[in-house]
Short mmCIF file of C-alpha atoms in Angstrom, two decimals:
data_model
loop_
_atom_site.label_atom_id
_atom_site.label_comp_id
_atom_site.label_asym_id
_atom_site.label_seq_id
_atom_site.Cartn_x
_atom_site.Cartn_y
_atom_site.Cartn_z
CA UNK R 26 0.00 0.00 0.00
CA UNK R 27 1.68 3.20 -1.14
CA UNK R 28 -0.86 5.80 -0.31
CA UNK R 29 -3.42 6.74 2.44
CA UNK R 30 -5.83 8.23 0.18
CA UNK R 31 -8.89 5.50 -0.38
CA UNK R 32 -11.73 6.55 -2.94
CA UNK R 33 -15.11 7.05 -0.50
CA UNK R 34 -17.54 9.12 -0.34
CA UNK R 35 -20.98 10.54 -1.35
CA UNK R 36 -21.81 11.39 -4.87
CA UNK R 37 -24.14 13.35 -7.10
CA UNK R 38 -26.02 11.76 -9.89
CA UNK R 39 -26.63 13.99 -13.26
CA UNK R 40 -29.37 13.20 -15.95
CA UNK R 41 -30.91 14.33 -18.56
CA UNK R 42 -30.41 18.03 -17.28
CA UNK R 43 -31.25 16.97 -13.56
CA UNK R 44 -28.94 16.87 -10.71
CA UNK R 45 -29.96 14.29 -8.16
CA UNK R 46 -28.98 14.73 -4.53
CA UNK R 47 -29.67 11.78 -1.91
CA UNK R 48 -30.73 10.70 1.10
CA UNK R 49 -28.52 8.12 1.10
CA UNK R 50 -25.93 5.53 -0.66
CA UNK R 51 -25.76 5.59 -4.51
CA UNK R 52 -25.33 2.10 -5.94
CA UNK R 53 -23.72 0.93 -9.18
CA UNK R 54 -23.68 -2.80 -10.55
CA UNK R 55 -22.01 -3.36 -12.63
CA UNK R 56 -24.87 -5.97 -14.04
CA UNK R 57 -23.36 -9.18 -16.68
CA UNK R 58 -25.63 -11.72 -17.56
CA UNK R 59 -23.65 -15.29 -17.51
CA UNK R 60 -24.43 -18.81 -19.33
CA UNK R 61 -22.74 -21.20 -17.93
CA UNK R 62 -21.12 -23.85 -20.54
CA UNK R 63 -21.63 -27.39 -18.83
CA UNK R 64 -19.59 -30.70 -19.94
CA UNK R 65 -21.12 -33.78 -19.41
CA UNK R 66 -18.35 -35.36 -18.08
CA UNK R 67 -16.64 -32.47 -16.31
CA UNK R 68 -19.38 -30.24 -15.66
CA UNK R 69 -19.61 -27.15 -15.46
CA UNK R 70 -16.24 -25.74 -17.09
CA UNK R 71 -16.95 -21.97 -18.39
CA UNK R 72 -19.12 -18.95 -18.24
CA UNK R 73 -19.91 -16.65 -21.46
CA UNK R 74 -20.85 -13.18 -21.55
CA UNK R 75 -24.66 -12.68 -23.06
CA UNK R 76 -25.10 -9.25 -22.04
CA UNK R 77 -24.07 -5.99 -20.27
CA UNK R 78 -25.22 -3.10 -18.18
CA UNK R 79 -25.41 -1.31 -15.18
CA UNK R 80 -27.79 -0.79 -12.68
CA UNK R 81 -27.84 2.60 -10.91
CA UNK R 82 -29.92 2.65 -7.38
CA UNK R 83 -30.61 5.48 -5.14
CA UNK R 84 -33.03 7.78 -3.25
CA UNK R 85 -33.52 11.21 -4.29
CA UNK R 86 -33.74 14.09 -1.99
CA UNK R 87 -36.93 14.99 -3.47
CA UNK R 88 -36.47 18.20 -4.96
CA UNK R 89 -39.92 19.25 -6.40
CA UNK R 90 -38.52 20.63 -9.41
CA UNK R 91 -39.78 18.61 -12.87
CA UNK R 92 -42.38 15.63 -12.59
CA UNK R 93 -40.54 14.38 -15.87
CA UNK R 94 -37.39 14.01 -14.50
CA UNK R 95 -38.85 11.44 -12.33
CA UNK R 96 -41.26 9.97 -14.65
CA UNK R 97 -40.36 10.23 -17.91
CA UNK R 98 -43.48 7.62 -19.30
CA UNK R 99 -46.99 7.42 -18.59
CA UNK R 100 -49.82 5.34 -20.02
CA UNK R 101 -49.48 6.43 -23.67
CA UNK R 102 -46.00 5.07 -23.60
CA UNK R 103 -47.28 1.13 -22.90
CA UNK R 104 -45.66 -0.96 -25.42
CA UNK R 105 -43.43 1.61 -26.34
CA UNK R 106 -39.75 1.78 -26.03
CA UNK R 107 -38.66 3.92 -23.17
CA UNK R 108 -35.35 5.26 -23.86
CA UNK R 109 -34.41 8.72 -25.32
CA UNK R 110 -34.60 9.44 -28.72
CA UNK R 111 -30.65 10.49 -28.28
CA UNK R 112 -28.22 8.57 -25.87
CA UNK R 113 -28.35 10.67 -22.71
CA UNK R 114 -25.49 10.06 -20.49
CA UNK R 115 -25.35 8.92 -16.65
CA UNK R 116 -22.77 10.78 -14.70
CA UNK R 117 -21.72 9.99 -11.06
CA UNK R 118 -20.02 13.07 -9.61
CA UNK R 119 -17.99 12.09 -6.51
CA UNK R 120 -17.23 14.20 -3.77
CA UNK R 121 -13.56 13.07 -4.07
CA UNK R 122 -13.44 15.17 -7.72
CA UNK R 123 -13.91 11.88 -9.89
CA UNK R 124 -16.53 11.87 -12.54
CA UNK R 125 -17.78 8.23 -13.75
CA UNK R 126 -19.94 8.34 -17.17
CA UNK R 127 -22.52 5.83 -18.59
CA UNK R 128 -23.00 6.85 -22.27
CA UNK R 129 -26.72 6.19 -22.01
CA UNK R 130 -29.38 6.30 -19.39
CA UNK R 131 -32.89 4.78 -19.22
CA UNK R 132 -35.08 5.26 -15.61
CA UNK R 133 -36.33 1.86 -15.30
CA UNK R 134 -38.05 2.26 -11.72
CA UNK R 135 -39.73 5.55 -11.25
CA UNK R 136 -39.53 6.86 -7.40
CA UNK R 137 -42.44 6.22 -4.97
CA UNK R 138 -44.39 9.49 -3.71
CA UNK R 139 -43.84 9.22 0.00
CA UNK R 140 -46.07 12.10 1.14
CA UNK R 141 -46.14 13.27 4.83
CA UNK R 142 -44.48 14.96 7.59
CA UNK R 143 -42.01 12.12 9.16
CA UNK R 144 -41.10 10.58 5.48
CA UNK R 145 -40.21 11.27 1.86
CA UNK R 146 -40.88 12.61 -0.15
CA UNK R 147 -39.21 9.79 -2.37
CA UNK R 148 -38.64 6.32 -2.17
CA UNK R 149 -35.94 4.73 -4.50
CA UNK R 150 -35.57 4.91 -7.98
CA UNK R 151 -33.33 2.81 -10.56
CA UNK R 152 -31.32 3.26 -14.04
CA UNK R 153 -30.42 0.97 -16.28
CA UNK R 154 -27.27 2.31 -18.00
CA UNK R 155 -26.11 1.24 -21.39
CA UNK R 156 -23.02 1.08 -23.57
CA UNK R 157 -22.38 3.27 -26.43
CA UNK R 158 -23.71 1.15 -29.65
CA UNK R 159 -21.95 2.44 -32.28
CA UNK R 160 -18.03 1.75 -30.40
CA UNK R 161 -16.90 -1.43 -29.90
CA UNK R 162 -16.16 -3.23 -26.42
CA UNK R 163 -12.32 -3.16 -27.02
CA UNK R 164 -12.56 0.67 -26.98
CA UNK R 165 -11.72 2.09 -23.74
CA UNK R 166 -14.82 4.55 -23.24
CA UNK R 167 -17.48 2.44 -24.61
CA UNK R 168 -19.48 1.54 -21.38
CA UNK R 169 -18.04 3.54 -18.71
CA UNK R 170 -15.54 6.75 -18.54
CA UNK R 171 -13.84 7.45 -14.86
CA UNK R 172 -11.73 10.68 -15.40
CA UNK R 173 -10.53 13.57 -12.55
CA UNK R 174 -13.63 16.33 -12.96
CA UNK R 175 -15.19 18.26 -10.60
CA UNK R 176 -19.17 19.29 -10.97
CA UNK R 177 -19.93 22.20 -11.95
CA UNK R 178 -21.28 24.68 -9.75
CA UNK R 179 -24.44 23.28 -7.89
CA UNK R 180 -26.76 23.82 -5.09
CA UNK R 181 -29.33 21.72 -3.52
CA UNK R 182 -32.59 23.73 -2.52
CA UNK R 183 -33.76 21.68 0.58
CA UNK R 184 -37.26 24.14 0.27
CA UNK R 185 -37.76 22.30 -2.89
CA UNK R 186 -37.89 19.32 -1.45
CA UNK R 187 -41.26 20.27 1.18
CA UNK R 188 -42.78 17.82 3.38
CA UNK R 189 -46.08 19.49 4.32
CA UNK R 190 -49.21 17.45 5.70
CA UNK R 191 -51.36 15.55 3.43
CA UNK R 192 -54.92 14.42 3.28
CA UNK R 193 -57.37 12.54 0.63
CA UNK R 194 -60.18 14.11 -0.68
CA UNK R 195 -62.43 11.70 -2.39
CA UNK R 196 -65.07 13.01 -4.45
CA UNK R 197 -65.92 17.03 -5.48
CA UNK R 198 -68.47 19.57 -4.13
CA UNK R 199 -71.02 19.24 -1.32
CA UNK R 200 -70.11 15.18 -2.00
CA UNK R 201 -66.35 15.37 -1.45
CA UNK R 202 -65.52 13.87 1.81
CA UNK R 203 -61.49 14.65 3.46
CA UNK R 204 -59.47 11.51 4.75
CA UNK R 205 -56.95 11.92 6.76
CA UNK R 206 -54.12 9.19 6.99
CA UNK R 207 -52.09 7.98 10.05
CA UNK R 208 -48.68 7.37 8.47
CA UNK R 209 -49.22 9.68 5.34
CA UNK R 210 -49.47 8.08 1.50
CA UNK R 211 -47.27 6.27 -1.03
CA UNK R 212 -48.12 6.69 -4.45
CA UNK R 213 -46.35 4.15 -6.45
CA UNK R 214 -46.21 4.15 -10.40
CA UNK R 215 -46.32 0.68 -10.50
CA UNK R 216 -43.85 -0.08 -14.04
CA UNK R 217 -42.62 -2.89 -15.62
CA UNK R 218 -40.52 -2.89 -17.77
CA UNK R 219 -39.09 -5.33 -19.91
CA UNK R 220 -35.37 -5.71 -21.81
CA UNK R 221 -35.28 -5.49 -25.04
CA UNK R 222 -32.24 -7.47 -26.65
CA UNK R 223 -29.84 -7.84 -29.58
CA UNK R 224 -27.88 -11.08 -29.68
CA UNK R 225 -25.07 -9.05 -31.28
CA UNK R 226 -25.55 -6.15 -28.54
CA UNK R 227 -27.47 -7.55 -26.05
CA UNK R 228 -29.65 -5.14 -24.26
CA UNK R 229 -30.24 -2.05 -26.19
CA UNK R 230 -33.41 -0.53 -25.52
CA UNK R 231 -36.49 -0.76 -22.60
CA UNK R 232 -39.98 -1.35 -23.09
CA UNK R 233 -42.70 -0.23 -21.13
CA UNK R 234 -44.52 -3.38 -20.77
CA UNK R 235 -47.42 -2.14 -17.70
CA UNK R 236 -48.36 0.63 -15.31
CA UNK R 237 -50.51 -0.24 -11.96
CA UNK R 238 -50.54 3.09 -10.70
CA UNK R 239 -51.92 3.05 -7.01
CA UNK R 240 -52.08 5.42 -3.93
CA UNK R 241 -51.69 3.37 -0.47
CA UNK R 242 -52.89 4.88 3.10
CA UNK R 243 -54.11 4.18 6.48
CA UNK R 244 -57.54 6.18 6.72
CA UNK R 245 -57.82 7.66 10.05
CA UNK R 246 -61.92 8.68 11.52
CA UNK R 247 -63.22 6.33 8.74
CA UNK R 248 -66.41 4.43 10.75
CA UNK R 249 -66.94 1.01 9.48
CA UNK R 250 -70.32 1.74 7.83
CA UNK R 251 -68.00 4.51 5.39
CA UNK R 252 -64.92 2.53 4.51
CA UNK R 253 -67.32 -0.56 3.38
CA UNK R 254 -69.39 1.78 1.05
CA UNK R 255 -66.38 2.70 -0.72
CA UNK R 256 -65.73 -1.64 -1.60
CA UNK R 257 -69.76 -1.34 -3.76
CA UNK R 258 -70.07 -4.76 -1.93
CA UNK R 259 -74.21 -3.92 -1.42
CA UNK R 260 -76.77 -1.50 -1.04
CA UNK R 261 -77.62 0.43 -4.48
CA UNK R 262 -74.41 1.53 -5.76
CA UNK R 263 -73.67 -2.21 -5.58
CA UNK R 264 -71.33 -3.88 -7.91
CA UNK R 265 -73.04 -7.11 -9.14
CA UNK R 266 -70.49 -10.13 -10.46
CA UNK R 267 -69.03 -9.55 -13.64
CA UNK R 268 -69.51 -5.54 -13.44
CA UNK R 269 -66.94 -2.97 -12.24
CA UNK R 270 -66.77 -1.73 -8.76
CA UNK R 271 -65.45 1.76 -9.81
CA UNK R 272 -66.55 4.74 -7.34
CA UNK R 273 -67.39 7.29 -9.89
CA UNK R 274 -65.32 9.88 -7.71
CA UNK R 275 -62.56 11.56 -8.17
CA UNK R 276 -59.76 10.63 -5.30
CA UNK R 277 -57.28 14.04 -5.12
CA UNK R 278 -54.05 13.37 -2.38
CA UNK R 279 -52.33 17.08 -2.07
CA UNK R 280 -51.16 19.36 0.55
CA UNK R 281 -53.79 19.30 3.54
CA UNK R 282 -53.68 22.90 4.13
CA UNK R 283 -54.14 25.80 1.54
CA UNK R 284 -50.93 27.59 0.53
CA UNK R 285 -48.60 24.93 1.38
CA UNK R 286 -46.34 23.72 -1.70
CA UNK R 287 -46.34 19.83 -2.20
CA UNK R 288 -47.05 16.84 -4.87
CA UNK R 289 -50.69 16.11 -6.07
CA UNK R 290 -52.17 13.53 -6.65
CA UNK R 291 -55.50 12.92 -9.05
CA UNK R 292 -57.54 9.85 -10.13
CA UNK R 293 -60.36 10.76 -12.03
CA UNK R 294 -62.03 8.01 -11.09
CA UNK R 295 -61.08 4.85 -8.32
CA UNK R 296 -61.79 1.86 -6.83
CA UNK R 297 -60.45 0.03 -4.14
CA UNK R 298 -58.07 -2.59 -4.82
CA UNK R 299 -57.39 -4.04 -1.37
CA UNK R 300 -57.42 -2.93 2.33
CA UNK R 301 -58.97 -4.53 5.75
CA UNK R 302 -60.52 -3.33 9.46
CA UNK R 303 -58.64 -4.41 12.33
CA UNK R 304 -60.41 -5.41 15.91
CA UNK R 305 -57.65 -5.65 18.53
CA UNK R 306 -56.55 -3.87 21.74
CA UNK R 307 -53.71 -2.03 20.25
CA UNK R 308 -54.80 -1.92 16.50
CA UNK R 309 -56.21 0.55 14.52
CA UNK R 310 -59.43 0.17 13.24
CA UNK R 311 -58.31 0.27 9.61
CA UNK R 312 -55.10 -1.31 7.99
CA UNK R 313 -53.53 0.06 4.75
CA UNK R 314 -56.27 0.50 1.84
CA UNK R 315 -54.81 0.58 -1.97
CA UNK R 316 -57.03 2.72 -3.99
CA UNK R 317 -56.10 2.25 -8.01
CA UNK R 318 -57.20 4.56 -10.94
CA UNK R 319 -60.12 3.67 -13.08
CA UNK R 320 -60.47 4.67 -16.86
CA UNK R 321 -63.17 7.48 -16.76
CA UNK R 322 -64.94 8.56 -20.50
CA UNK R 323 -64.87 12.06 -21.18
CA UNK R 324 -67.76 11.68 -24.80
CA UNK R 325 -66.43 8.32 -25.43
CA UNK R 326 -62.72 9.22 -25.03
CA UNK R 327 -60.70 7.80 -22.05
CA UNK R 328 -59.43 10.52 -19.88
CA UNK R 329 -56.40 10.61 -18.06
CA UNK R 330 -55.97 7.59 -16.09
CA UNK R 331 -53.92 9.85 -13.76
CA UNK R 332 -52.17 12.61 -13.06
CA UNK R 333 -48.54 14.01 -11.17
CA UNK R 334 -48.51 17.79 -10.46
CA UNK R 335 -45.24 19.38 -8.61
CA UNK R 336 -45.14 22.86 -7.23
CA UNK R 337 -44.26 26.01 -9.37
CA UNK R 338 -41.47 27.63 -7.77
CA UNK R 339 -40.95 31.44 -8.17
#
């Protein structure tokens, strides 16, 4: 060992335009798919590259700046491929002065909405980062670059990144009826995505292959008789076999008190897709409920399925 100085440290992520700041540890796998070459009468004696990436890991600070930064696809994208018309670079900015670059990055995992006081307001999200396709492997920048470069100037805004209290509003006028939660609510994107391969490049593109968008709370005041009209199990809004148990409201989570800056939330229309009541000494009356968007018809034409809304910042 010749030298005390050992490479540590936090780091910065760039993309597409958008610093990301963390909470926490930024991870990078270095991700190579293996086949294993097996001899009948040795066994196994090799293993063969099919394919090669990296997967980038981390959770953002939160800053509240562009919805599109952290998700870049939405329902019209569904069996479309997800990754930038141009190769758009990953680059990990270490606080040591050393700057590692991906040639191209695709968000593969969209962040959870964590929206409260005591969490968030992002859970992880994930990259998949690519080699350049036109260079071949033997050249020495094709998937990765590590050089000496410092950032450029940058500043994290924590007020960007607000926390304020939520609460549910289900419904609109005289009708709409406020929810509060006990832990706050996750709003998860719910994407899949699958690889799309070469055999002479292996993985060169993602495609958007589902969304199951869904908002997940703990309702807190809810009586028994209200949380069980919202499941359409009887009664006259009831939803017979066969037929849809959609609510017909509109189900809103944003910033419980007016003025305060935070994420919103919008289904057009809902349904819930699972939840129970509790009976027990030290339980709550209600666990977690998971309400989903439903496809609401605006003169035949399918409205939104759902909507993301940040702050504007002056």
């Amino acid at each position: 060992m010749e030298t005390r100085v050992i490479s540590e440290g936090p780091a910065v992520v760039a993309w597409n335009g958008q610093n990301y700041y963390t909470t926490g540890t930024v991870t990078l796998t270095p991700d190579l798919k293996l086949r294993e070459m097996v001899s009948a009468y040795y066994g196994p004696v090799d293993r063969r590259v099919t394919d090669k990436m990296f997967t980038l890991a981390f959770t953002p600070f939160g800053e509240l700046t562009s919805a599109a930064k952290y998700f870049p696809f939405g329902p019209a994208d569904i069996g479309r491929l997800i990754a930038p018309a141009a190769d758009t670079p990953i680059v990990i900015y270490t606080a040591a002065g050393e700057k590692i670059t991906i040639p191209a990055g695709i968000v593969t995992r969209p962040p959870q909405l964590i929206l409260g006081t005591d969490r968030g307001p992002m859970g992880e999200m994930q990259f998949a980062g690519l080699g350049d396709i036109a260079a071949e492997d033997a050249a020495e920048d094709t998937h990765y670059k590590i050089e000496t470069a410092a950032i450029a100037a940058h500043t994290l805004n924590p007020d960007k990144a607000p926390t304020p209290a939520y609460k549910a509003t289900l419904g609109t006028g005289e009708a709409a009826v406020e929810i509060d939660s006990e832990e706050g609510f996750t709003f998860d994107l719910g994407a899949s995505v699958t690889p799309r391969a070469v055999n002479r490049y292996g993985t060169v593109n993602f495609k958007l292959s589902a969304l199951n968008p869904s908002v997940a709370f703990t309702p807190f005041g809810l009586s028994e008789s209200a949380i069980m009209e919202l499941w359409n199990i009887q009664g006259a809004g009831a939803a017979k076999l066969g037929a849809s148990n959609k609510l017909g409201r509109q189900l809103v989570i944003g910033p419980a008190n007016d003025g305060d800056k935070g994420v919103t939330v919008t289904f057009p229309d809902c349904q819930i897709q699972s939840g129970s009541m509790l009976f027990g000494a030290s339980d709550p009356r209600h666990g977690q409920y998971a309400f989903t968007p439903a496809v609401k018809l605006a003169a035949g034409v399918p409205a939104a399925l759902y909507t993301v809304t940040f702050p504007t910042w002056s």
